[in-house]
Coordinates of C-alpha atoms in Angstrom, one line a residue:
V1 CA -14.8 -8.3 -7.3
G2 CA -11.6 -8.9 -5.2
G3 CA -11.2 -10.2 -1.7
G4 CA -8.2 -7.9 -0.6
A5 CA -8.3 -5.3 2.1
V6 CA -10.2 -2.9 0.1
G7 CA -12.6 -5.3 -1.2
V8 CA -13.9 -6.9 2.0
T9 CA -13.8 -3.4 3.9
L10 CA -16.1 -2.0 1.1
A11 CA -18.3 -5.1 1.4
R12 CA -18.7 -4.5 5.2
D13 CA -19.2 -0.8 4.8
L14 CA -22.1 -1.4 2.2
A15 CA -23.7 -4.2 4.0
P16 CA -26.1 -2.1 6.2
D17 CA -27.4 -0.4 3.2
A18 CA -27.4 -2.9 0.3
T19 CA -27.4 -6.7 -0.6
V20 CA -23.6 -7.4 -1.2
T21 CA -22.0 -10.4 -2.9
L22 CA -18.2 -10.5 -3.0
Y23 CA -16.2 -12.6 -5.6
E24 CA -12.7 -13.7 -5.1
A25 CA -10.9 -15.7 -7.6
D26 CA -8.8 -17.6 -4.9
S27 CA -9.6 -17.1 -1.2
V28 CA -9.6 -13.7 1.0
A29 CA -6.0 -12.0 1.3
S30 CA -4.3 -14.3 -1.1
G31 CA -3.5 -11.6 -3.6
A32 CA -1.5 -8.5 -3.0
T33 CA -3.0 -7.7 0.4
G34 CA -1.6 -10.9 2.0
R35 CA 1.9 -9.8 0.6
A36 CA 1.6 -6.3 1.8
A37 CA 4.1 -4.8 4.2
G38 CA 1.6 -3.4 6.6
L39 CA 3.1 0.1 7.2
C40 CA 0.6 3.0 8.0
Y41 CA 1.4 6.5 8.2
D42 CA -0.1 9.9 7.3
A43 CA 3.2 11.6 6.1
F44 CA 2.0 12.9 2.7
S45 CA 2.3 16.3 1.6
D46 CA -0.7 16.1 -0.6
R47 CA -3.8 17.0 1.1
R48 CA -6.0 14.3 -0.5
D49 CA -3.4 11.5 0.5
A50 CA -2.9 12.9 4.1
R51 CA -6.6 13.1 4.8
L52 CA -7.2 9.6 3.6
A53 CA -4.2 8.3 5.5
Q54 CA -5.4 10.0 8.7
R55 CA -9.0 8.4 8.1
A56 CA -7.3 5.1 7.5
L57 CA -5.2 5.1 10.6
S58 CA -8.2 6.1 12.7
R59 CA -10.4 3.3 11.2
F60 CA -7.4 0.9 11.7
R61 CA -7.4 1.9 15.4
E62 CA -11.1 1.5 15.8
A63 CA -10.9 -2.0 14.3
G64 CA -8.0 -2.9 16.9
A65 CA -5.7 -3.8 14.0
L66 CA -3.0 -1.1 14.5
T67 CA 0.3 -1.5 16.5
D68 CA 1.3 2.2 17.2
C69 CA 5.0 2.8 16.0
P70 CA 6.6 5.9 15.0
Y71 CA 7.6 6.2 11.1
V72 CA 11.0 7.5 10.2
W73 CA 12.3 8.4 6.6
L74 CA 15.6 9.8 6.3
A75 CA 18.4 10.6 3.7
R76 CA 22.1 10.2 4.4
A77 CA 25.0 12.5 3.8
T78 CA 26.5 10.5 0.9
G79 CA 28.2 13.5 -1.0
E80 CA 25.8 12.7 -4.0
E81 CA 23.6 15.3 -5.4
R82 CA 20.4 13.3 -5.3
D83 CA 20.7 12.5 -1.7
A84 CA 21.6 16.1 -1.0
R85 CA 18.2 16.9 -2.9
R86 CA 16.5 14.2 -1.0
A87 CA 17.6 15.7 2.5
S88 CA 16.3 19.2 1.1
E89 CA 13.0 17.7 0.3
I90 CA 12.4 15.9 3.6
R91 CA 12.9 19.2 5.5
E92 CA 10.5 20.8 3.1
Q93 CA 7.9 18.1 3.3
A94 CA 8.0 17.9 7.1
A95 CA 7.6 21.8 7.4
L96 CA 4.7 21.7 4.9
M97 CA 3.1 18.7 7.0
R98 CA 3.4 20.6 10.2
D99 CA 1.6 23.6 8.8
R100 CA -1.2 21.1 7.8
G101 CA -1.6 19.8 11.3
I102 CA 0.4 16.5 10.8
D103 CA 2.6 15.6 13.7
V104 CA 6.0 15.3 12.2
T105 CA 9.3 15.9 13.8
T106 CA 12.4 16.9 12.1
L107 CA 15.9 15.6 13.5
D108 CA 19.5 15.6 12.7
G109 CA 21.5 12.3 12.8
G110 CA 22.6 13.0 16.3
E111 CA 19.2 13.4 17.6
L112 CA 17.8 10.6 15.8
G113 CA 20.3 8.4 17.5
E114 CA 19.5 9.6 20.9
R115 CA 15.7 9.0 20.3
F116 CA 16.2 5.5 18.3
P117 CA 19.6 3.9 19.9
A118 CA 19.1 0.8 17.5
L119 CA 19.7 2.9 14.4
V120 CA 23.0 3.7 12.7
T121 CA 22.7 7.5 12.5
D122 CA 26.2 8.7 12.2
D123 CA 25.8 9.5 8.4
V124 CA 22.1 10.7 8.6
A125 CA 22.0 14.2 7.1
V126 CA 18.2 14.5 8.1
A127 CA 15.3 12.4 9.3
A128 CA 11.7 13.2 9.7
V129 CA 9.5 11.1 12.2
A130 CA 5.6 10.7 11.6
E131 CA 4.5 10.3 15.3
S132 CA 1.0 9.1 14.4
A133 CA 1.7 6.0 12.6
G134 CA 1.9 2.2 13.1
Y135 CA 1.8 -1.1 11.4
A136 CA -1.0 -3.7 10.9
D137 CA -1.1 -7.5 9.8
P138 CA -2.6 -7.3 6.3
G139 CA -3.8 -10.8 6.3
R140 CA -5.2 -10.7 9.7
Y141 CA -6.9 -7.5 9.1
T142 CA -8.5 -8.6 6.0
T143 CA -9.8 -12.0 7.2
A144 CA -11.2 -10.2 10.3
M145 CA -13.2 -7.8 8.1
A146 CA -14.3 -10.7 5.8
D147 CA -15.8 -12.3 9.1
R148 CA -17.5 -8.9 9.9
A149 CA -18.8 -8.8 6.5
R150 CA -20.2 -12.3 6.6
E151 CA -21.8 -11.3 9.9
H152 CA -23.7 -8.4 8.3
G153 CA -25.0 -10.6 5.7
V154 CA -22.4 -10.2 2.8
E155 CA -22.0 -13.5 0.6
I156 CA -18.4 -14.2 0.1
R157 CA -17.8 -16.5 -2.8
E158 CA -14.2 -17.7 -2.7
D159 CA -12.5 -19.6 -5.8
T160 CA -14.8 -17.8 -8.0
P161 CA -13.1 -15.9 -10.7
A162 CA -15.4 -13.2 -12.2
E163 CA -15.5 -10.6 -15.0
V164 CA -17.6 -7.8 -15.6
T165 CA -19.4 -7.9 -19.1
A166 CA -20.0 -5.1 -21.5
G167 CA -23.4 -4.7 -20.2
G168 CA -22.2 -4.2 -16.5
N169 CA -23.1 -7.5 -15.2
V170 CA -20.9 -10.3 -13.5
A171 CA -19.9 -13.3 -15.5
T172 CA -18.6 -16.3 -13.5
D173 CA -18.0 -19.7 -15.0
G174 CA -20.6 -19.0 -17.9
R175 CA -23.1 -17.9 -15.7
V176 CA -24.1 -14.1 -15.6
A177 CA -25.6 -12.2 -12.7
E178 CA -27.2 -8.6 -12.7
Y179 CA -26.4 -6.1 -10.1
D180 CA -27.4 -2.4 -9.4
A181 CA -23.6 -1.6 -9.0
V182 CA -20.5 -3.5 -9.4
V183 CA -16.9 -2.5 -7.9
V184 CA -13.6 -4.2 -8.9
A185 CA -10.9 -4.2 -6.5
A186 CA -9.0 -7.1 -7.9
G187 CA -5.4 -5.7 -7.7
A188 CA -3.2 -6.5 -10.8
H189 CA -6.1 -8.3 -12.2
T190 CA -8.4 -5.3 -12.2
R191 CA -7.6 -4.4 -15.9
A192 CA -8.5 -7.5 -17.2
V193 CA -11.7 -7.9 -15.3
V194 CA -13.0 -4.9 -16.6
S195 CA -11.5 -5.1 -20.1
A196 CA -15.1 -5.4 -21.5
V197 CA -16.3 -2.3 -20.0
A198 CA -13.2 0.2 -20.7
P199 CA -9.6 0.1 -20.7
I200 CA -7.6 1.4 -17.7
P201 CA -3.9 2.3 -17.6
V202 CA -2.2 0.1 -15.0
K203 CA 1.0 -1.9 -14.9
P204 CA 1.8 -4.6 -12.5
Y205 CA 5.2 -4.5 -11.0
R206 CA 7.1 -6.9 -8.8
V207 CA 8.3 -5.9 -5.2
Q208 CA 10.1 -8.3 -2.4
A209 CA 10.4 -8.5 1.2
L210 CA 11.7 -10.8 3.9
V211 CA 11.3 -11.2 7.7
T212 CA 14.3 -12.1 9.7
D213 CA 14.6 -14.5 12.8
P214 CA 13.3 -13.1 16.1
V215 CA 15.6 -9.9 17.0
E216 CA 15.9 -8.2 20.5
R217 CA 15.8 -4.6 19.1
D218 CA 13.2 -1.6 19.7
L219 CA 12.9 -0.2 16.3
P220 CA 10.7 2.3 14.5
M221 CA 9.6 1.8 11.1
V222 CA 12.1 3.3 8.7
F223 CA 12.3 4.3 5.2
D224 CA 15.9 5.0 4.1
A225 CA 15.6 7.1 0.9
S226 CA 19.3 6.9 0.2
G227 CA 19.3 3.2 0.2
G228 CA 15.7 2.7 -1.3
Y229 CA 14.7 0.2 1.5
Y230 CA 12.3 0.2 4.4
L231 CA 12.1 -1.9 7.5
R232 CA 9.7 -2.5 10.5
P233 CA 9.2 -5.0 13.3
R234 CA 7.2 -8.0 12.4
E235 CA 6.5 -11.3 14.0
G236 CA 9.2 -10.8 16.5
G237 CA 11.7 -10.0 13.7
I238 CA 12.4 -7.4 11.2
L239 CA 10.5 -7.0 7.8
V240 CA 12.9 -5.6 5.2
G241 CA 11.3 -4.5 1.9
D242 CA 12.7 -3.2 -1.4
G243 CA 13.6 -5.4 -4.5
T244 CA 11.5 -3.4 -6.8
L245 CA 11.7 -4.4 -10.4
P246 CA 10.2 -1.3 -12.5
E247 CA 8.9 -3.8 -15.3
E248 CA 5.5 -4.9 -16.2
Q249 CA 4.5 -8.3 -15.0
D250 CA 2.0 -10.7 -16.2
P251 CA -0.5 -11.0 -13.2
D252 CA -0.8 -14.6 -13.9
D253 CA 2.7 -15.6 -14.5
W254 CA 5.2 -14.1 -12.1
V255 CA 7.8 -15.3 -9.9
R256 CA 6.4 -15.2 -6.1
E257 CA 9.6 -16.2 -4.5
A258 CA 12.2 -13.7 -3.5
D259 CA 15.3 -13.3 -5.7
D260 CA 18.8 -14.2 -4.3
W261 CA 20.1 -10.9 -5.2
F262 CA 17.4 -9.2 -2.9
R263 CA 18.0 -11.5 0.0
A264 CA 21.8 -10.4 -0.3
D265 CA 20.7 -7.0 -0.6
A266 CA 18.6 -7.1 2.5
T267 CA 21.6 -8.2 4.6
A268 CA 23.3 -5.2 3.5
Y269 CA 20.4 -3.0 4.3
Q270 CA 20.3 -4.5 8.0
E271 CA 24.1 -3.7 8.4
R272 CA 23.7 -0.2 7.2
A273 CA 20.5 0.7 9.3
L274 CA 21.3 -1.4 12.4
G275 CA 25.0 -2.1 12.3
A276 CA 24.0 -6.1 12.2
S277 CA 21.9 -8.5 10.2
W278 CA 20.1 -11.6 11.1
P279 CA 19.4 -14.8 9.1
D280 CA 15.9 -14.6 7.0
A281 CA 13.0 -16.7 8.3
R282 CA 11.1 -16.3 5.1
S283 CA 10.9 -14.2 2.0
W284 CA 8.6 -13.5 -0.9
A285 CA 7.5 -11.3 -3.9
G286 CA 4.3 -9.5 -4.3
L287 CA 2.7 -7.3 -7.2
C288 CA 2.1 -3.6 -6.9
T289 CA 0.3 -1.5 -9.7
A290 CA 1.4 1.6 -11.2
T291 CA -0.5 4.4 -13.1
P292 CA 0.8 7.2 -15.4
D293 CA 0.6 9.9 -12.8
G294 CA 1.3 7.7 -9.6
D295 CA -2.2 8.2 -8.2
P296 CA -4.6 5.4 -7.9
L297 CA -7.7 4.9 -10.0
V298 CA -10.9 5.0 -7.6
G299 CA -14.5 5.8 -8.6
E300 CA -17.0 5.1 -11.3
L301 CA -15.3 3.9 -14.7
R302 CA -18.8 3.7 -16.5
S303 CA -22.3 4.1 -15.3
D304 CA -22.5 1.6 -12.0
V305 CA -19.3 0.1 -12.7
Y306 CA -16.5 1.2 -10.3
V307 CA -12.8 0.3 -9.9
A308 CA -10.2 0.6 -7.2
T309 CA -6.6 -0.1 -8.3
G310 CA -3.2 1.4 -9.0
W311 CA -1.9 2.0 -5.4
Q312 CA 1.7 2.2 -6.3
G313 CA 2.4 0.3 -3.1
H314 CA 0.2 2.3 -0.7
G315 CA -3.0 0.3 -1.1
F316 CA -3.3 -1.4 2.1
M317 CA -2.4 1.5 4.3
R318 CA -5.1 3.6 2.9
A319 CA -7.7 0.7 2.3
P320 CA -10.2 1.5 5.1
A321 CA -10.5 5.1 4.0
I322 CA -10.6 4.3 0.2
A323 CA -13.3 1.9 0.9
E324 CA -15.5 4.1 3.2
R325 CA -15.3 6.9 0.4
L326 CA -16.1 4.3 -2.3
A327 CA -19.0 2.8 -0.4
E328 CA -20.4 6.4 -0.2
Q329 CA -20.1 6.9 -3.8
V330 CA -21.6 3.6 -4.7
L331 CA -24.5 4.8 -2.6
G332 CA -24.9 8.1 -4.3
E333 CA -22.5 10.7 -2.9
E334 CA -20.0 12.7 -5.3
W335 CA -16.3 11.9 -5.0
S336 CA -14.0 12.3 -7.8
A337 CA -10.4 12.6 -6.2
F338 CA -8.9 9.8 -8.2
A339 CA -11.4 9.3 -11.0
P340 CA -10.4 6.6 -13.3
T341 CA -11.9 8.5 -16.3
R342 CA -9.1 11.0 -16.0
F343 CA -7.3 8.5 -18.5
A344 CA -8.2 7.2 -21.9
G345 CA -6.9 4.0 -20.8
D346 CA -4.3 3.3 -23.4
E347 CA -1.5 5.6 -22.2
S348 CA 2.0 4.8 -22.6
F349 CA 4.2 5.3 -19.3
E350 CA 7.2 4.0 -17.3
I351 CA 6.7 2.4 -14.1
V352 CA 8.0 4.6 -11.3
E353 CA 8.7 3.3 -7.7
G354 CA 5.7 4.5 -5.4
M355 CA 7.7 4.5 -2.1
D356 CA 10.3 7.5 -2.5
V357 CA 10.8 10.9 -1.1
E358 CA 9.7 12.4 -4.4
R359 CA 6.3 10.7 -4.0
R360 CA 5.6 11.6 -0.5

């Protein structure tokens, strides 16, 4: 249940060994996946996250979906204690990543400016560069994977909202179908889809992005930890993202357009990062999902009912690897890295931004 990047990749991965039906309430890639930023990198200090990210990068490359591009995350010398702490964390994280075999380079502001002249780096305290990184078009990848799933016999039923019954079956418009296993990867709707089976602690929150008019700049992907924004090349322009509102949203009733304040902030972000700004060609909002500990919920929720949600903004970049491991679990292998049963399901917690140095 769910036609995003995880759902369609999982369907494709299961197809050689199972008869698969995929239910999507709207159309493939119409939900969070279609609004994702598409950044992909392996710059994680946690071993599980790093391994999954590396496998995801490999699978994206195998699918011909990845454009190689270095990923930079940096802290600026603002004089504030929090930014000094971020700079220290970046240095420590980069050293730890290198010890674990991740290709990461640490640079000061001058060195960063020499390597990437398009960036404003005179106030950069420290930057780390993940060399094995890139970006993908989330919608294009997901629709292509859906086509591959169909070629391998997967039946994809779009415009078909589905729920899981207390008995572990799938209910659609008054009809109930029985399956040996059900996997729900329905983004912000996952909690409602499995509510008859068990509660899960996820909260949807709103994020925003825009793409500028075409720009003649050679840019890496950048996350500015001091400013709390990110950018990357996209469609000949620059994708700028931030606009996070740490407030729980109704997954059926939320504002899909970007706010005026975010669009104004995005101009300031470009000026700070690039020394110039460009008009936006389009802008939008999307939903991310938070969990109590910042890690996703992936695996068996109850006998033969599985979930994959709670990505904290990192879902698309890990989708090929998560789908692969989840397919193996559905077919009988053990995997409990992010087991949803670690929570009772009724936890109270605050939404914390997933893209930050503290979460790396």
